[in-house]
Short mmCIF file of C-alpha atoms and ligand atoms in Angstrom, two decimals:
data_model
loop_
_atom_site.label_atom_id
_atom_site.label_comp_id
_atom_site.label_asym_id
_atom_site.label_seq_id
_atom_site.Cartn_x
_atom_site.Cartn_y
_atom_site.Cartn_z
CA UNK A 1 14.47 -15.50 8.01
CA UNK A 2 11.64 -12.96 7.66
CA UNK A 3 9.81 -12.08 4.40
CA UNK A 4 6.97 -9.54 3.96
CA UNK A 5 4.52 -11.11 1.57
CA UNK A 6 1.12 -10.33 3.01
CA UNK A 7 -0.22 -8.35 5.94
CA UNK A 8 -2.17 -11.35 7.10
CA UNK A 9 1.15 -12.88 8.30
CA UNK A 10 1.48 -10.30 11.08
CA UNK A 11 0.22 -10.45 14.69
CA UNK A 12 -0.76 -7.25 16.42
CA UNK A 13 2.27 -7.11 18.75
CA UNK A 14 4.62 -7.20 15.71
CA UNK A 15 2.59 -4.56 13.94
CA UNK A 16 2.84 -2.29 16.97
CA UNK A 17 6.66 -2.80 17.08
CA UNK A 18 6.94 -1.84 13.41
CA UNK A 19 4.84 1.26 13.94
CA UNK A 20 6.93 2.27 16.84
CA UNK A 21 10.12 1.73 14.73
CA UNK A 22 8.80 3.85 11.88
CA UNK A 23 8.23 6.60 14.39
CA UNK A 24 11.89 6.28 15.61
CA UNK A 25 12.96 6.41 11.94
CA UNK A 26 10.91 9.57 11.39
CA UNK A 27 12.44 11.27 14.37
CA UNK A 28 15.95 10.24 13.27
CA UNK A 29 15.34 11.61 9.72
CA UNK A 30 14.03 14.86 11.17
CA UNK A 31 16.99 15.37 13.49
CA UNK A 32 19.44 14.26 10.84
CA UNK A 33 20.91 11.68 13.24
CA UNK A 34 20.41 8.42 11.40
CA UNK A 35 22.29 5.40 12.66
CA UNK A 36 23.92 3.59 9.60
CA UNK A 37 22.51 0.32 10.67
CA UNK A 38 22.56 -1.15 7.12
CA UNK A 39 26.18 -0.18 6.39
CA UNK A 40 27.74 -3.03 4.31
CA UNK A 41 24.33 -4.33 3.31
CA UNK A 42 22.98 -4.25 -0.31
CA UNK A 43 19.33 -3.96 -1.13
CA UNK A 44 18.09 -5.14 -4.55
CA UNK A 45 14.92 -3.59 -6.02
CA UNK A 46 13.47 -5.45 -8.92
CA UNK A 47 10.32 -3.98 -10.43
CA UNK A 48 8.43 -5.65 -13.31
CA UNK A 49 5.66 -2.99 -13.01
CA UNK A 50 5.86 0.86 -13.07
CA UNK A 51 6.40 2.63 -9.69
CA UNK A 52 7.45 6.02 -8.40
CA UNK A 53 6.92 6.06 -4.64
CA UNK A 54 7.37 2.43 -3.77
CA UNK A 55 10.70 1.90 -5.50
CA UNK A 56 12.18 5.32 -4.76
CA UNK A 57 11.11 5.38 -1.17
CA UNK A 58 12.61 1.89 -0.63
CA UNK A 59 15.86 3.00 -2.27
CA UNK A 60 15.96 6.21 -0.30
CA UNK A 61 15.20 4.20 2.93
CA UNK A 62 18.11 1.86 2.18
CA UNK A 63 20.47 4.76 1.45
CA UNK A 64 19.44 6.75 4.52
CA UNK A 65 20.31 3.62 6.62
CA UNK A 66 23.76 3.32 5.03
CA UNK A 67 22.99 0.46 2.66
CA UNK A 68 23.81 0.31 -1.01
CA UNK A 69 21.26 -0.28 -3.69
CA UNK A 70 21.05 -2.28 -6.90
CA UNK A 71 17.96 -1.67 -8.93
CA UNK A 72 16.12 -2.89 -12.04
CA UNK A 73 13.20 -1.02 -13.32
CA UNK A 74 11.18 -2.21 -16.35
CA UNK A 75 12.48 -5.66 -15.38
CA UNK A 76 10.14 -7.34 -17.85
CA UNK A 77 12.27 -6.00 -20.72
CA UNK A 78 15.64 -5.08 -19.14
CA UNK A 79 16.38 -8.20 -17.03
CA UNK A 80 16.86 -11.74 -18.19
CA UNK A 81 13.05 -12.30 -17.66
CA UNK A 82 12.92 -10.89 -21.16
CA UNK A 83 14.98 -13.84 -22.41
CA UNK A 84 12.66 -16.27 -20.65
CA UNK A 85 14.39 -16.67 -17.24
CA UNK A 86 12.02 -17.92 -14.48
CA UNK A 87 11.29 -15.70 -11.38
CA UNK A 88 12.94 -18.54 -9.36
CA UNK A 89 16.23 -18.34 -11.21
CA UNK A 90 16.17 -14.51 -11.18
CA UNK A 91 15.61 -14.65 -7.42
CA UNK A 92 18.50 -17.18 -6.95
CA UNK A 93 20.80 -14.64 -8.77
CA UNK A 94 19.62 -11.60 -6.65
CA UNK A 95 20.34 -13.60 -3.53
CA UNK A 96 23.95 -14.05 -4.75
CA UNK A 97 24.45 -10.32 -4.68
CA UNK A 98 22.07 -8.66 -2.24
CA UNK A 99 20.93 -8.95 1.40
CA UNK A 100 17.32 -8.03 0.82
CA UNK A 101 15.14 -8.44 -2.33
CA UNK A 102 12.33 -5.93 -2.95
CA UNK A 103 10.10 -7.19 -5.74
CA UNK A 104 7.11 -5.92 -7.69
CA UNK A 105 5.44 -8.10 -10.27
CA UNK A 106 2.16 -8.05 -12.20
CA UNK A 107 1.37 -11.71 -11.41
CA UNK A 108 -0.26 -12.62 -8.15
CA UNK A 109 1.86 -14.80 -5.96
CA UNK A 110 5.27 -14.01 -7.56
CA UNK A 111 7.01 -12.82 -4.41
CA UNK A 112 5.63 -15.85 -2.55
CA UNK A 113 7.11 -18.04 -5.27
CA UNK A 114 10.44 -16.17 -4.89
CA UNK A 115 10.60 -16.94 -1.09
CA UNK A 116 10.57 -20.67 -1.89
CA UNK A 117 14.06 -20.44 -3.46
CA UNK A 118 15.40 -17.30 -1.78
CA UNK A 119 18.14 -17.46 0.78
CA UNK A 120 17.64 -13.71 1.63
CA UNK A 121 14.50 -11.90 2.77
CA UNK A 122 11.94 -11.04 0.16
CA UNK A 123 9.69 -8.05 0.39
CA UNK A 124 6.52 -7.96 -1.72
CA UNK A 125 6.25 -4.48 -3.27
CA UNK A 126 3.02 -5.42 -5.05
CA UNK A 127 1.88 -8.62 -6.81
CA UNK A 128 -0.77 -7.93 -9.27
CA UNK A 129 -4.20 -7.13 -7.87
CA UNK A 130 -3.31 -9.28 -4.82
CA UNK A 131 -1.17 -7.63 -2.04
CA UNK A 132 0.92 -4.57 -1.36
CA UNK A 133 1.86 -5.03 2.35
CA UNK A 134 4.32 -2.24 2.67
CA UNK A 135 1.83 0.32 1.45
CA UNK A 136 -0.64 -0.99 4.00
CA UNK A 137 1.92 -0.44 6.75
CA UNK A 138 2.58 3.17 5.73
CA UNK A 139 -1.16 3.72 5.43
CA UNK A 140 -1.63 2.32 8.97
CA UNK A 141 1.16 4.54 10.27
CA UNK A 142 -0.44 7.57 8.62
CA UNK A 143 -3.77 6.83 10.16
CA UNK A 144 -2.28 6.38 13.60
CA UNK A 145 -0.37 9.73 13.25
CA UNK A 146 -3.39 11.68 11.92
CA UNK A 147 -6.05 10.26 14.28
CA UNK A 148 -4.01 9.20 17.28
CA UNK A 149 -5.75 5.79 17.30
CA UNK A 150 -6.34 2.72 15.11
CA UNK A 151 -9.69 1.48 16.62
CA UNK A 152 -13.16 2.88 16.57
CA UNK A 153 -12.75 4.26 13.09
CA UNK A 154 -14.98 4.38 10.02
CA UNK A 155 -13.01 3.93 6.88
CA UNK A 156 -14.43 4.26 3.35
CA UNK A 157 -12.60 2.83 0.37
CA UNK A 158 -13.71 4.45 -2.86
CA UNK A 159 -13.18 3.51 -6.51
CA UNK A 160 -11.63 0.21 -7.62
CA UNK A 161 -12.66 -1.99 -4.77
CA UNK A 162 -12.17 -5.11 -6.92
CA UNK A 163 -8.54 -4.58 -7.98
CA UNK A 164 -7.03 -2.47 -5.27
CA UNK A 165 -4.15 -4.37 -3.71
CA UNK A 166 -3.61 -1.57 -1.22
CA UNK A 167 -7.18 -2.21 0.12
CA UNK A 168 -6.70 -5.81 0.30
CA UNK A 169 -3.65 -5.31 2.41
CA UNK A 170 -4.70 -2.48 4.63
CA UNK A 171 -8.06 -4.01 5.71
CA UNK A 172 -6.38 -6.98 7.50
CA UNK A 173 -4.20 -4.63 9.50
CA UNK A 174 -7.17 -2.56 10.63
CA UNK A 175 -9.00 -5.76 11.49
CA UNK A 176 -6.45 -6.27 14.27
CA UNK A 177 -8.08 -3.30 16.15
CA UNK A 178 -11.54 -3.25 17.65
CA UNK A 179 -14.65 -1.47 16.37
CA UNK A 180 -13.49 -0.51 12.95
CA UNK A 181 -16.21 -0.16 10.28
CA UNK A 182 -15.58 -0.33 6.57
CA UNK A 183 -17.48 1.15 3.63
CA UNK A 184 -16.69 -0.09 0.16
CA UNK A 185 -17.88 2.35 -2.45
CA UNK A 186 -17.52 1.42 -6.11
CA UNK A 187 -19.40 1.17 -9.37
CA UNK A 188 -21.23 -2.13 -9.64
CA UNK A 189 -18.55 -3.49 -12.04
CA UNK A 190 -15.81 -3.02 -9.40
CA UNK A 191 -17.37 -4.41 -6.23
CA UNK A 192 -15.48 -6.76 -3.72
CA UNK A 193 -14.53 -10.08 -5.30
CA UNK A 194 -16.61 -12.98 -3.93
CA UNK A 195 -13.64 -14.48 -2.15
CA UNK A 196 -12.68 -11.26 -0.38
CA UNK A 197 -16.28 -10.67 0.71
CA UNK A 198 -16.30 -14.25 2.06
CA UNK A 199 -13.02 -13.62 3.93
CA UNK A 200 -14.49 -10.50 5.56
CA UNK A 201 -17.73 -12.15 6.58
CA UNK A 202 -15.89 -15.19 7.94
CA UNK A 203 -13.83 -12.80 10.11
CA UNK A 204 -16.98 -11.00 11.34
CA UNK A 205 -15.78 -7.66 9.85
CA UNK A 206 -18.33 -4.88 9.93
CA UNK A 207 -18.62 -3.66 6.37
CA UNK A 208 -21.13 -2.04 4.04
CA UNK A 209 -21.01 -2.07 0.20
CA UNK A 210 -22.57 0.78 -1.70
CA UNK A 211 -22.45 2.78 -4.94
CA UNK A 212 -23.41 6.04 -3.20
CA UNK A 213 -20.44 8.11 -1.96
CA UNK A 214 -22.59 11.09 -0.99
CA UNK A 215 -24.45 9.30 1.85
CA UNK A 216 -21.20 8.07 3.38
CA UNK A 217 -19.19 11.28 3.41
CA UNK A 218 -20.35 12.68 6.80
CA UNK A 219 -19.90 9.39 8.52
CA UNK A 220 -16.23 8.57 7.96
CA UNK A 221 -12.99 9.21 9.71
CA UNK A 222 -10.88 8.07 6.71
CA UNK A 223 -11.81 8.52 3.10
CA UNK A 224 -9.43 6.31 1.10
CA UNK A 225 -9.59 7.05 -2.61
CA UNK A 226 -8.22 4.58 -5.16
CA UNK A 227 -7.27 4.70 -8.78
CA UNK A 228 -9.23 2.51 -11.20
CA UNK A 229 -6.46 -0.05 -12.00
CA UNK A 230 -6.33 0.25 -15.81
CA UNK A 231 -3.61 -2.40 -16.05
CA UNK A 232 -6.00 -5.03 -14.69
CA UNK A 233 -8.57 -4.66 -17.39
CA UNK A 234 -8.57 -6.95 -20.38
CA UNK A 235 -10.24 -4.38 -22.73
CA UNK A 236 -10.19 -0.62 -22.97
CA UNK A 237 -14.07 -0.30 -23.36
CA UNK A 238 -14.61 -1.85 -20.03
CA UNK A 239 -12.05 0.54 -18.39
CA UNK A 240 -13.47 3.60 -20.13
CA UNK A 241 -16.90 2.79 -18.80
CA UNK A 242 -15.75 3.03 -15.14
CA UNK A 243 -12.65 5.09 -15.19
CA UNK A 244 -14.22 8.29 -13.99
CA UNK A 245 -16.67 6.84 -11.56
CA UNK A 246 -15.62 8.82 -8.52
CA UNK A 247 -14.02 12.29 -8.67
CA UNK A 248 -13.81 13.82 -5.27
CA UNK A 249 -14.79 17.49 -5.46
CA UNK A 250 -14.48 20.38 -3.05
CA UNK A 251 -18.25 20.20 -2.43
CA UNK A 252 -17.82 16.60 -1.25
CA UNK A 253 -14.99 17.60 1.07
CA UNK A 254 -17.23 20.11 2.72
CA UNK A 255 -19.52 17.28 3.88
CA UNK A 256 -16.63 15.42 5.61
CA UNK A 257 -16.11 15.63 9.38
CA UNK A 258 -13.70 18.37 10.49
CA UNK A 259 -11.10 15.75 11.56
CA UNK A 260 -11.60 13.32 8.73
CA UNK A 261 -8.66 12.60 6.51
CA UNK A 262 -8.41 11.93 2.78
CA UNK A 263 -5.95 9.24 1.77
CA UNK A 264 -4.80 7.94 -1.68
CA UNK A 265 -1.89 5.57 -2.30
CA UNK A 266 -1.09 7.63 -5.44
CA UNK A 267 -0.69 8.01 -8.36
CA UNK A 268 -3.80 10.12 -8.69
CA UNK A 269 -5.41 10.13 -12.10
CA UNK A 270 -8.98 11.39 -11.89
CA UNK A 271 -10.02 10.74 -8.40
CA UNK A 272 -9.30 13.96 -6.42
CA UNK A 273 -9.56 17.47 -7.67
CA UNK A 274 -6.32 19.25 -7.36
CA UNK A 275 -7.87 22.23 -5.33
CA UNK A 276 -8.49 19.77 -2.56
CA UNK A 277 -4.77 19.48 -1.94
CA UNK A 278 -4.58 22.66 0.06
CA UNK A 279 -7.36 21.43 2.53
CA UNK A 280 -5.65 20.22 5.74
CA UNK A 281 -7.67 17.07 5.61
CA UNK A 282 -5.84 16.01 2.35
CA UNK A 283 -3.36 13.59 3.83
CA UNK A 284 -2.08 11.88 0.65
CA UNK A 285 1.27 13.61 0.33
CA UNK A 286 1.97 13.23 4.01
CA UNK A 287 1.03 9.59 3.56
CA UNK A 288 3.65 9.20 0.74
CA UNK A 289 6.30 10.91 2.98
CA UNK A 290 5.46 8.34 5.73
CA UNK A 291 6.47 5.66 3.18
CA UNK A 292 10.02 6.53 3.66
CA UNK A 293 9.99 6.11 7.43
CA UNK A 294 7.92 2.94 7.30
CA UNK A 295 10.14 1.36 4.64
CA UNK A 296 13.25 2.17 6.75
CA UNK A 297 11.50 0.24 9.71
CA UNK A 298 10.55 -2.65 7.33
CA UNK A 299 14.06 -3.10 5.99
CA UNK A 300 15.30 -3.35 9.54
CA UNK A 301 12.51 -5.77 10.43
CA UNK A 302 13.30 -8.33 7.77
CA UNK A 303 16.92 -8.37 8.85
CA UNK A 304 15.97 -8.75 12.58
CA UNK A 305 17.91 -5.57 13.26
C1 NCD B 401 -0.51 1.67 -5.66
C2 NCD B 401 -0.07 0.37 -6.29
O1 NCD B 401 0.90 0.23 -6.95
O2 NCD B 401 -0.87 -0.54 -6.03
N1 NCD B 401 0.51 2.61 -5.85
C3 NCD B 401 1.55 2.67 -4.92
O3 NCD B 401 2.31 1.74 -4.64
N2 NCD B 401 1.63 3.79 -4.12
C4 NCD B 401 -1.82 2.25 -6.12
C5 NCD B 401 -1.96 2.38 -7.54
O4 NCD B 401 -1.08 2.18 -8.41
O5 NCD B 401 -3.06 2.81 -7.95
#
């Protein structure tokens, strides 16, 4: 049985198959000829943290493929977790009803814990500041579509380098391809965690850490903006100090290469000026759209279909 917990679990051949499947899903959506492969299946989405894109694109993906959906949002107050039920018991229950469990939780390792008792595939839709593998897959698909390649790229991550689970999940996928270089741009309070830096060094990843966005702009193929993750701060003063560290302006975009792309997992708060949206290099809404096709592919992947 397949789970999707972390992108580090994937070999390159498997990643390539998933990318190709997402492309088939995109074509089938666009031609309005979607095979109802998940007819008679039920997908459960249980979210203990807020979400717009992840939950709704998973649900749309399931519906498009003919599945039915059961869904709990605000699960911390509306499911039996509120009464003190353990994640293991909640998972056991979901497995009585559904064929796939899509789970988001503020605590690191929760979906991994769920897999230990689950009799159905579990998909990690974000566990704290740790991992968000399905976002990474849609990010990878977006880069491939926009640039036509996944190697020989310079990718800059900007903002909350410490707490971005999308970064922690996308980097391992890009590490599967040769000659990629990473820039991590953040205020000094939000630099890479020591353990992640060690992981990158151990794997001979080519990366630079800096606080200066301006000097990097003209060098990158992908500018990946991130939101400062307010929910990971233990006090408001610390958050307030760094929350507006990097706001991308039109004058910055002018310094980018002509074929660079600007990505953001969204939601955007104060990282990208709205007037940038009309620049063709602004890829973040296309990126969110790609989430639908990729999540269709990932639902099929976990069921070996
Ligand atoms: C991201 C997340 O939840 O980690 N959002 C998403 O899934 N598209 C990024 C964020 O919340 O900042």
